[in-house]
Amino acid sequence: MDYKCETCEFNSHLFKVLGEEELIKVSSNKKQVRYQKGDIICKSGDPITEFIYLTEGLAKLQKINRNGKEQIVSIAKPFDYIGLLSVFSEENFNYTITAITDSVACRVNLQTMKELTTSNGRFSLEVLKYISLVSDDIIKKTYLINSKNLRGRIAMILLDFSDNIFKEDAFELPISRKEIAEMIDMTPENVIRILSEFKRDDLIEVKGKFVRILDRRMLGKIKDLG
Amino acid sequence: MDYKCETCEFNSHLFKVLGEEELIKVSSNKKQVRYQKGDIICKSGDPITEFIYLTEGLAKLQKINRNGKEQIVSIAKPFDYIGLLSVFSEENFNYTITAITDSVACRVNLQTMKELTTSNGRFSLEVLKYISLVSDDIIKKTYLINSKNLRGRIAMILLDFSDNIFKEDAFELPISRKEIAEMIDMTPENVIRILSEFKRDDLIEVKGKFVRILDRRMLGKIKDLG
DNA sequence: CGCGGCTTTGATGTTCATCAAGTAAAGTGG
DNA sequence: CCACTTTACTTGATGAACATCAAAGCCGCG
């Protein structure tokens, strides 16, 4: 049961510069797909035939490095244009995208996207802007993480979940300790060690996947100085 | 003394999809600038008013991290579209670009670029492709470097200079030991230490800036296993 | 109930940054 | 062109941060 793009409350983003006729074109060339936690949305190496974006849930973008170790490049939330990164430059996906909560994604036929980009100049500028933003963000974040020590990285990711994803002090971590480690390039053991340390110092509450930020100021300091 | 874009031997790249009239438009809205080694081509924070690409020489893209430490994100060579990264998403440059050898860059008025992107669909797809490629490359390389130990990183950068930039076994390093360190996230001391080690093991010749690759196979192994 | 994966903590070892001190090279001003 | 200063390079010694290894507890699931 697809939404119609013409009336979708979300088309305020990338598609906001499209006319009604163009929106109908998108609408009739897209499908909306539900994914359960753990489902693979697209797989590294698969041919790219669709432009995909999340409308509900969370998903992880990961790549497998040469030792077979998985690395999480980013966590996508609703209206992140996942797959945008290589969609115009590569034949095949560079990343595997997996739902980490039950999710919904819209998949627009790629040819349709290319046609719209070609025919509508304002839209193509919009797409350029988004690609630019997404990559800039990833590059910035990657350098930032690598410049921090382990405690700074954990502080950063906790605040990131709290501020940008859940917008709450308390939340359920959507990923395992091992996956956190894969996001910020450290070992699961050290993720756990530092979480325990933060708990001991009353910076956070932790119990299983549950986390509550207690001392936002101190965490911010650790993030900035780390 | 500007080249005319219409007859420039280099317009086979991004501009290859432009018609003659459009090339003339580019030509009359661009200036060609010579830079000496060490000259700053553009500075982080400056407003972006031009689309810049190198036609001769080498340049480094660097950012300053929060501790004031400089990090080199990439080395640009002729026909790398430096500044492409944020040109469509930001008002100001995110990176400082500096000539590391005597260089020539073409600077095309940004408004002109946007107009061409808007009016010529094929051109906009071309630009999308390039942005995508450039960011993908940087992201890939960054993750690759961070997954390697120090010896692997040095092997990688030596082979990179040899294979992709100079296309020779022997070359003059265009950057200092300190700058190499900034490229691959390590200390200058360790860059030197490992270069000496490689020299001792007859993998390379080194004298000052001069380097010659002696054992390409072994270096490849160190790069891959590191 | 028992198996396998996730989590936790402790002990150990390696890798790498930091510090220090000296040498070579490259500018700089007289 | 030479003394002088500064910057780049080099090597060794030390210590800290982090990965790895090992072992045990926990939890969900067949």
Coordinates of C-alpha atoms (C1' of nucleotides) in Angstrom, one line a residue:
Chain A
M1 CA 0.0 0.0 0.0
D2 CA 2.0 2.9 -1.3
Y3 CA 1.7 6.5 -0.2
K4 CA 1.2 8.9 -3.1
C5 CA 4.2 11.1 -3.3
E6 CA 2.0 14.1 -4.3
T7 CA 0.5 14.1 -0.9
C8 CA 3.3 12.7 1.2
E9 CA 4.1 14.8 4.2
F10 CA 7.8 14.1 3.6
N11 CA 8.2 15.5 0.1
S12 CA 9.4 18.7 1.7
H13 CA 13.0 17.6 1.3
L14 CA 14.8 16.7 -1.9
F15 CA 11.5 16.7 -3.9
K16 CA 10.3 20.0 -2.9
V17 CA 11.3 21.6 -6.1
L18 CA 9.3 19.2 -8.3
G19 CA 6.0 20.2 -9.9
E20 CA 2.9 18.1 -9.4
E21 CA 3.3 16.3 -12.7
E22 CA 6.9 15.3 -11.8
L23 CA 5.8 14.1 -8.4
I24 CA 3.2 11.9 -10.0
K25 CA 6.0 10.5 -12.2
V26 CA 8.0 9.7 -9.1
S27 CA 5.0 8.3 -7.4
S28 CA 4.3 5.9 -10.2
N29 CA 7.9 4.8 -10.5
K30 CA 8.5 4.0 -6.9
K31 CA 7.6 1.3 -4.4
Q32 CA 7.5 1.5 -0.7
V33 CA 8.9 -1.4 1.1
R34 CA 8.7 -2.5 4.8
Y35 CA 11.7 -4.1 6.4
Q36 CA 12.0 -6.0 9.7
K37 CA 14.9 -5.4 12.0
G38 CA 17.9 -7.2 10.5
D39 CA 16.6 -7.3 6.9
I40 CA 19.1 -6.3 4.3
I41 CA 17.9 -3.3 2.2
C42 CA 20.7 -3.5 -0.3
K43 CA 23.9 -5.4 -0.6
S44 CA 27.4 -4.3 -1.5
G45 CA 28.0 -5.4 -5.0
D46 CA 24.4 -5.5 -6.1
P47 CA 23.6 -3.4 -9.2
I48 CA 22.1 -0.1 -8.4
T49 CA 18.7 0.2 -10.1
E50 CA 16.9 2.3 -7.5
F51 CA 17.3 5.5 -5.5
I52 CA 16.5 4.6 -1.9
Y53 CA 15.5 6.6 1.0
L54 CA 14.3 5.8 4.5
T55 CA 10.9 7.1 5.7
E56 CA 10.7 5.2 8.9
G57 CA 13.1 3.4 11.2
L58 CA 16.9 3.2 11.3
A59 CA 19.4 1.5 9.1
K60 CA 23.1 1.0 9.1
L61 CA 25.5 1.6 6.1
Q62 CA 28.4 -0.7 6.4
K63 CA 31.4 -1.8 4.4
I64 CA 33.4 -4.9 4.8
N65 CA 37.1 -4.3 4.9
R66 CA 39.7 -6.6 3.4
N67 CA 40.1 -8.6 6.6
G68 CA 36.4 -9.4 6.5
K69 CA 35.8 -7.0 9.4
E70 CA 32.6 -5.0 9.2
Q71 CA 32.7 -1.2 9.6
I72 CA 29.7 1.0 10.0
V73 CA 30.0 4.1 8.0
S74 CA 26.8 5.8 9.2
I75 CA 23.4 5.3 10.8
A76 CA 20.6 6.5 8.5
K77 CA 17.4 7.9 9.9
P78 CA 14.2 8.9 8.2
F79 CA 14.9 11.0 5.1
D80 CA 18.4 10.2 4.8
Y81 CA 19.0 9.4 1.2
I82 CA 20.8 6.1 1.8
G83 CA 22.7 5.0 -1.2
L84 CA 23.0 8.5 -2.5
L85 CA 26.7 8.3 -2.2
S86 CA 27.5 6.1 -5.2
V87 CA 24.2 6.2 -7.0
F88 CA 25.5 8.5 -9.8
S89 CA 29.0 7.2 -10.0
E90 CA 28.9 3.5 -9.7
E91 CA 27.1 0.6 -11.3
N92 CA 27.0 -1.3 -8.0
F93 CA 26.4 -0.5 -4.4
N94 CA 29.6 0.1 -2.4
Y95 CA 27.8 -0.4 0.9
T96 CA 25.5 -2.9 2.5
I97 CA 22.5 -1.3 4.1
T98 CA 20.7 -3.2 6.9
A99 CA 17.6 -2.2 8.9
I100 CA 18.5 -2.0 12.5
T101 CA 14.9 -1.4 13.6
D102 CA 11.7 -2.1 11.7
S103 CA 11.8 0.3 8.8
V104 CA 10.2 1.6 5.7
A105 CA 12.0 2.7 2.6
C106 CA 10.9 4.2 -0.7
R107 CA 12.7 2.9 -3.7
V108 CA 12.5 5.1 -6.8
N109 CA 13.5 3.7 -10.2
L110 CA 16.9 5.1 -10.9
Q111 CA 16.2 5.9 -14.5
T112 CA 13.3 8.1 -13.5
M113 CA 15.6 10.0 -11.1
K114 CA 18.1 10.5 -13.9
E115 CA 15.4 11.7 -16.2
L116 CA 14.2 14.2 -13.7
T117 CA 17.7 15.4 -13.0
T118 CA 18.3 15.9 -16.7
S119 CA 15.1 17.7 -17.4
N120 CA 14.8 19.8 -14.2
G121 CA 17.7 22.0 -13.5
R122 CA 16.6 23.2 -10.1
F123 CA 16.1 19.6 -9.1
S124 CA 19.6 18.6 -10.3
L125 CA 21.1 21.4 -8.2
E126 CA 19.1 20.1 -5.2
V127 CA 20.5 16.6 -5.8
L128 CA 24.0 18.0 -6.1
K129 CA 23.5 19.8 -2.8
Y130 CA 22.4 16.7 -1.0
I131 CA 25.2 14.5 -2.3
S132 CA 27.6 17.2 -1.3
L133 CA 26.2 17.5 2.2
V134 CA 26.0 13.7 2.8
S135 CA 29.6 13.1 1.7
D136 CA 30.9 16.2 3.5
D137 CA 29.2 15.0 6.7
I138 CA 30.7 11.5 6.5
I139 CA 34.2 12.8 5.8
K140 CA 33.9 15.3 8.6
K141 CA 32.7 12.8 11.0
T142 CA 35.3 10.2 10.1
Y143 CA 38.1 12.7 10.7
L144 CA 36.5 13.8 13.9
I145 CA 36.3 10.3 15.3
N146 CA 39.8 9.4 14.4
S147 CA 41.1 12.5 16.1
K148 CA 39.6 11.4 19.4
N149 CA 40.6 9.0 22.1
L150 CA 38.3 6.1 23.0
R151 CA 36.5 7.9 25.8
G152 CA 35.9 10.9 23.6
R153 CA 34.5 8.6 20.9
I154 CA 32.0 6.9 23.2
A155 CA 31.0 10.3 24.6
M156 CA 30.5 11.5 21.1
I157 CA 28.3 8.6 20.0
L158 CA 26.2 8.7 23.1
L159 CA 25.5 12.4 22.6
D160 CA 24.9 11.8 19.0
F161 CA 22.2 9.2 19.7
S162 CA 20.7 11.4 22.3
D163 CA 20.8 14.7 20.3
N164 CA 20.3 13.7 16.7
I165 CA 18.5 10.5 16.6
F166 CA 16.2 10.1 19.7
K167 CA 16.1 13.7 20.9
E168 CA 15.8 12.3 24.5
D169 CA 18.1 11.9 27.4
A170 CA 17.0 8.3 27.8
F171 CA 16.8 5.8 24.9
E172 CA 17.3 2.2 23.9
L173 CA 20.5 1.6 22.0
P174 CA 19.4 0.2 18.6
I175 CA 22.7 -1.6 18.1
S176 CA 25.0 -4.0 20.0
R177 CA 28.2 -3.1 21.7
K178 CA 30.0 -4.8 18.9
E179 CA 28.3 -2.6 16.4
I180 CA 29.2 0.5 18.3
A181 CA 32.7 -0.7 18.1
E182 CA 32.4 -1.0 14.4
M183 CA 31.1 2.6 14.1
I184 CA 33.9 4.2 16.0
D185 CA 36.8 1.9 15.2
M186 CA 37.6 0.2 18.5
T187 CA 37.1 -3.2 20.1
P188 CA 33.8 -4.3 21.8
E189 CA 35.7 -4.9 25.0
N190 CA 36.8 -1.3 25.2
V191 CA 33.3 0.0 24.3
I192 CA 32.0 -2.0 27.3
R193 CA 34.9 -1.0 29.6
I194 CA 34.3 2.7 28.9
L195 CA 30.5 2.5 29.3
S196 CA 31.1 0.9 32.7
E197 CA 33.5 3.6 33.5
F198 CA 31.0 6.3 32.6
K199 CA 28.4 4.5 34.7
R200 CA 30.7 4.3 37.7
D201 CA 31.4 8.0 37.4
D202 CA 27.6 8.8 37.3
L203 CA 27.8 10.2 33.8
I204 CA 25.2 7.8 32.4
E205 CA 22.8 5.0 33.5
V206 CA 23.3 1.8 31.5
K207 CA 21.4 -1.4 31.7
G208 CA 21.6 -3.7 28.7
K209 CA 20.5 -1.5 25.7
F210 CA 19.0 1.1 27.9
V211 CA 21.0 4.4 28.3
R212 CA 20.2 7.6 30.1
I213 CA 22.5 10.6 29.9
L214 CA 23.0 12.0 33.4
D215 CA 25.8 14.5 33.1
R216 CA 25.6 16.1 29.7
R217 CA 28.1 18.8 30.5
M218 CA 30.8 16.4 31.6
L219 CA 30.2 14.1 28.6
G220 CA 30.5 17.1 26.3
K221 CA 33.8 17.9 27.9
I222 CA 35.1 14.4 27.4
K223 CA 34.0 14.5 23.8
D224 CA 35.7 17.8 23.1
L225 CA 38.9 17.2 25.0
G226 CA 39.3 13.5 24.1
Chain B
M1 CA 47.3 34.7 -20.8
D2 CA 44.3 32.4 -20.7
Y3 CA 43.8 29.3 -22.8
K4 CA 40.6 29.2 -24.7
C5 CA 38.4 26.4 -23.3
E6 CA 37.1 25.6 -26.7
T7 CA 40.5 24.4 -27.8
C8 CA 41.9 23.3 -24.5
E9 CA 43.3 19.8 -24.8
F10 CA 42.0 19.1 -21.3
N11 CA 38.3 19.7 -21.9
S12 CA 37.9 16.0 -22.4
H13 CA 36.9 15.6 -18.8
L14 CA 34.0 17.1 -17.1
F15 CA 33.3 19.5 -19.9
K16 CA 33.2 17.0 -22.7
V17 CA 29.4 17.0 -22.8
L18 CA 29.3 20.8 -23.4
G19 CA 28.5 22.2 -26.8
E20 CA 30.8 24.8 -28.4
E21 CA 28.7 27.8 -27.3
E22 CA 28.7 26.5 -23.7
L23 CA 32.4 26.1 -23.8
I24 CA 32.8 29.7 -24.9
K25 CA 30.6 30.7 -22.0
V26 CA 32.9 28.8 -19.6
S27 CA 35.9 30.3 -21.4
S28 CA 34.8 33.8 -20.9
N29 CA 33.9 33.3 -17.3
K30 CA 37.0 31.8 -16.1
K31 CA 40.5 32.9 -15.3
Q32 CA 43.6 30.9 -15.3
V33 CA 46.0 31.5 -12.4
R34 CA 49.6 30.5 -11.8
Y35 CA 50.7 29.6 -8.3
Q36 CA 54.1 29.1 -6.9
K37 CA 55.0 26.3 -4.5
G38 CA 53.5 27.2 -1.2
D39 CA 50.9 29.7 -2.5
I40 CA 47.4 29.3 -1.1
I41 CA 44.8 28.6 -3.7
C42 CA 41.9 29.0 -1.4
K43 CA 41.4 29.2 2.3
S44 CA 39.0 27.4 4.6
G45 CA 36.3 29.8 5.5
D46 CA 36.5 31.9 2.3
P47 CA 33.3 32.3 0.4
I48 CA 33.1 30.0 -2.6
T49 CA 32.7 32.0 -5.7
E50 CA 34.5 29.9 -8.2
F51 CA 34.8 26.3 -9.3
I52 CA 38.5 25.5 -9.3
Y53 CA 40.4 22.8 -11.0
L54 CA 44.1 22.2 -11.4
T55 CA 45.6 22.0 -14.8
E56 CA 49.3 21.7 -13.9
G57 CA 51.2 20.9 -10.7
L58 CA 50.2 19.4 -7.4
A59 CA 48.2 20.8 -4.5
K60 CA 47.2 19.6 -1.1
L61 CA 43.7 19.8 0.5
Q62 CA 43.9 20.2 4.2
K63 CA 41.8 20.9 7.1
I64 CA 42.7 22.1 10.5
N65 CA 41.3 20.0 13.4
R66 CA 40.1 21.4 16.6
N67 CA 43.6 21.2 18.2
G68 CA 45.0 23.3 15.5
K69 CA 46.7 20.3 13.9
E70 CA 46.7 20.2 10.1
Q71 CA 45.5 17.2 8.3
I72 CA 45.9 16.5 4.6
V73 CA 42.8 15.1 3.1
S74 CA 44.1 14.5 -0.4
I75 CA 46.7 15.5 -2.9
A76 CA 45.3 16.9 -6.1
K77 CA 46.8 16.4 -9.5
P78 CA 46.0 17.9 -12.8
F79 CA 42.3 17.7 -13.6
D80 CA 41.3 17.0 -10.1
Y81 CA 38.3 19.2 -9.4
I82 CA 39.6 20.6 -6.2
G83 CA 36.9 22.2 -4.1
L84 CA 34.3 20.1 -5.8
L85 CA 33.4 18.6 -2.5
S86 CA 31.5 21.5 -0.9
V87 CA 31.0 23.7 -3.9
F88 CA 27.3 22.9 -4.2
S89 CA 26.4 22.5 -0.5
E90 CA 28.3 25.2 1.4
E91 CA 28.8 28.9 1.2
N92 CA 32.4 28.7 2.3
F93 CA 35.3 26.4 1.6
N94 CA 35.8 23.6 4.1
Y95 CA 39.3 23.0 3.1
T96 CA 42.4 25.1 2.5
I97 CA 44.2 24.3 -0.7
T98 CA 47.8 25.0 -1.1
A99 CA 50.1 24.5 -4.1
I100 CA 52.9 22.0 -3.3
T101 CA 54.6 22.5 -6.6
D102 CA 54.4 25.4 -9.0
S103 CA 50.9 25.0 -10.4
V104 CA 48.2 26.3 -12.7
A105 CA 44.5 26.4 -11.8
C106 CA 41.5 27.4 -13.8
R107 CA 38.8 29.2 -11.8
V108 CA 35.4 29.3 -13.4
N109 CA 32.8 31.6 -12.0
L110 CA 30.4 29.5 -9.8
Q111 CA 27.3 31.2 -11.1
T112 CA 28.2 30.2 -14.6
M113 CA 28.7 26.6 -13.5
K114 CA 25.3 26.6 -11.8
E115 CA 23.6 28.0 -14.9
L116 CA 25.2 25.3 -17.0
T117 CA 24.2 22.6 -14.6
T118 CA 20.6 23.9 -14.6
S119 CA 20.3 24.3 -18.3
N120 CA 22.2 21.2 -19.5
G121 CA 20.9 17.9 -18.1
R122 CA 23.7 15.8 -19.4
F123 CA 26.2 18.2 -17.9
S124 CA 24.5 18.0 -14.5
L125 CA 24.7 14.2 -14.5
E126 CA 28.4 14.5 -15.4
V127 CA 28.9 16.8 -12.4
L128 CA 27.0 14.5 -10.1
K129 CA 29.1 11.6 -11.3
Y130 CA 32.3 13.5 -10.5
I131 CA 31.2 14.7 -7.1
S132 CA 30.2 11.1 -6.3
L133 CA 33.5 9.7 -7.4
V134 CA 35.6 12.2 -5.6
S135 CA 33.8 11.8 -2.3
D136 CA 33.6 8.0 -2.6
D137 CA 37.4 8.0 -3.2
I138 CA 38.2 10.1 -0.2
I139 CA 35.9 8.0 2.0
K140 CA 37.3 4.8 0.8
K141 CA 40.9 6.0 1.2
T142 CA 40.3 7.3 4.7
Y143 CA 38.9 4.0 5.9
L144 CA 41.6 2.1 4.2
I145 CA 44.4 4.1 5.8
N146 CA 42.8 3.8 9.2
S147 CA 42.6 0.1 8.9
K148 CA 46.4 -0.2 8.4
N149 CA 49.3 -0.2 10.8
L150 CA 52.0 2.4 10.3
R151 CA 54.2 0.3 8.1
G152 CA 51.3 -0.5 5.9
R153 CA 50.4 3.2 5.6
I154 CA 53.9 4.2 4.5
A155 CA 54.0 1.4 2.0
M156 CA 50.7 2.5 0.7
I157 CA 51.6 6.1 0.3
L158 CA 54.9 5.3 -1.4
L159 CA 53.2 3.1 -3.9
D160 CA 50.5 5.7 -4.4
F161 CA 53.0 8.4 -5.3
S162 CA 54.8 6.0 -7.6
D163 CA 51.8 4.5 -9.3
N164 CA 49.3 7.3 -9.4
I165 CA 51.2 10.5 -9.4
F166 CA 54.6 10.1 -10.9
K167 CA 54.2 6.8 -12.7
E168 CA 57.9 6.1 -12.1
D169 CA 59.9 3.9 -9.7
A170 CA 62.0 6.9 -8.7
F171 CA 60.7 10.3 -7.8
E172 CA 61.2 13.4 -5.6
L173 CA 58.7 13.5 -2.7
P174 CA 56.8 16.7 -3.2
I175 CA 56.1 17.0 0.5
S176 CA 58.0 16.9 3.8
R177 CA 58.0 14.1 6.3
K178 CA 55.8 16.1 8.5
E179 CA 53.3 16.5 5.7
I180 CA 53.4 12.7 5.0
A181 CA 52.5 12.3 8.6
E182 CA 49.6 14.6 8.2
M183 CA 48.3 12.6 5.3
I184 CA 48.3 9.3 7.0
D185 CA 47.7 10.2 10.6
M186 CA 50.9 9.5 12.3
T187 CA 53.9 11.4 13.8
P188 CA 56.8 12.7 11.7
E189 CA 59.2 10.7 13.9
N190 CA 57.5 7.4 12.9
V191 CA 57.4 8.4 9.2
I192 CA 61.1 8.8 9.4
R193 CA 61.7 5.6 11.4
I194 CA 59.8 3.5 9.0
L195 CA 61.4 5.0 5.9
S196 CA 64.8 4.2 7.5
E197 CA 63.6 0.7 8.2
F198 CA 62.4 0.2 4.6
K199 CA 65.8 1.5 3.5
R200 CA 67.7 -0.8 5.8
D201 CA 65.7 -3.7 4.4
D202 CA 66.4 -2.7 0.8
L203 CA 62.8 -2.1 -0.1
I204 CA 63.5 1.5 -1.1
E205 CA 66.3 4.0 -1.7
V206 CA 65.9 7.3 0.2
K207 CA 68.0 10.3 0.3
G208 CA 66.3 13.5 1.3
K209 CA 63.3 13.9 -0.9
F210 CA 64.5 11.4 -3.4
V211 CA 62.9 7.9 -3.3
R212 CA 63.3 4.9 -5.5
I213 CA 61.1 1.8 -5.1
L214 CA 63.3 -1.2 -5.1
D215 CA 61.1 -4.1 -4.0
R216 CA 57.6 -3.4 -5.2
R217 CA 56.4 -6.9 -4.4
M218 CA 57.4 -6.7 -0.8
L219 CA 56.0 -3.2 -0.4
G220 CA 52.7 -4.4 -1.8
K221 CA 52.7 -7.2 0.8
I222 CA 53.3 -4.8 3.6
K223 CA 50.6 -2.5 2.3
D224 CA 48.1 -5.4 2.0
L225 CA 48.9 -7.2 5.3
G226 CA 49.5 -4.1 7.4
Chain C
dC1 C1' 17.7 -27.8 29.3
dG2 C1' 21.7 -26.6 26.8
dC3 C1' 23.9 -24.3 23.1
dG4 C1' 25.7 -20.1 21.0
dG5 C1' 26.1 -15.4 20.8
dC6 C1' 26.5 -11.2 23.4
dT7 C1' 28.4 -9.0 27.5
dT8 C1' 31.6 -8.2 31.2
dT9 C1' 36.1 -8.0 33.8
dG10 C1' 40.9 -8.9 34.4
dA11 C1' 45.8 -9.8 32.9
dT12 C1' 49.2 -9.3 29.4
dG13 C1' 51.6 -7.5 25.3
dT14 C1' 52.2 -4.5 21.3
dT15 C1' 52.0 -0.6 18.9
dC16 C1' 52.6 3.8 18.7
dA17 C1' 53.1 8.8 20.6
dT18 C1' 55.9 11.6 23.3
dC19 C1' 60.1 13.4 24.9
dA20 C1' 64.8 14.5 24.4
dA21 C1' 69.0 15.6 22.0
dG22 C1' 71.7 15.9 18.2
dT23 C1' 72.7 16.5 13.0
dA24 C1' 71.9 18.2 8.5
dA25 C1' 69.9 21.5 5.4
dA26 C1' 67.8 25.7 4.1
dG27 C1' 66.9 30.4 4.6
dT28 C1' 68.4 35.2 6.1
dG29 C1' 70.9 39.3 6.9
dG30 C1' 75.3 41.6 7.0
Chain D
dC1 C1' 79.7 34.6 0.4
dC2 C1' 79.8 33.5 5.1
dA3 C1' 78.1 33.5 9.9
dC4 C1' 73.7 32.9 12.0
dT5 C1' 69.2 31.3 12.7
dT6 C1' 65.6 28.5 11.9
dT7 C1' 63.5 24.6 10.1
dA8 C1' 63.6 19.9 8.7
dC9 C1' 65.4 15.5 9.7
dT10 C1' 67.1 11.5 12.5
dT11 C1' 67.8 8.2 16.3
dG12 C1' 67.1 6.4 20.9
dA13 C1' 64.6 5.8 25.3
dT14 C1' 60.3 5.9 27.8
dG15 C1' 55.5 5.6 28.8
dA16 C1' 50.6 5.5 27.7
dA17 C1' 46.8 3.9 25.2
dC18 C1' 44.8 0.4 23.3
dA19 C1' 44.3 -4.5 21.3
dT20 C1' 44.4 -9.1 22.3
dC21 C1' 43.7 -13.1 25.0
dA22 C1' 41.3 -15.7 28.5
dA23 C1' 37.5 -17.0 31.4
dA24 C1' 33.2 -16.5 33.3
dG25 C1' 28.3 -14.8 33.5
dC26 C1' 24.1 -13.7 31.1
dC27 C1' 20.3 -14.1 27.9
dG28 C1' 17.4 -15.7 24.2
dC29 C1' 16.0 -19.6 21.6
dG30 C1' 15.4 -24.0 19.7

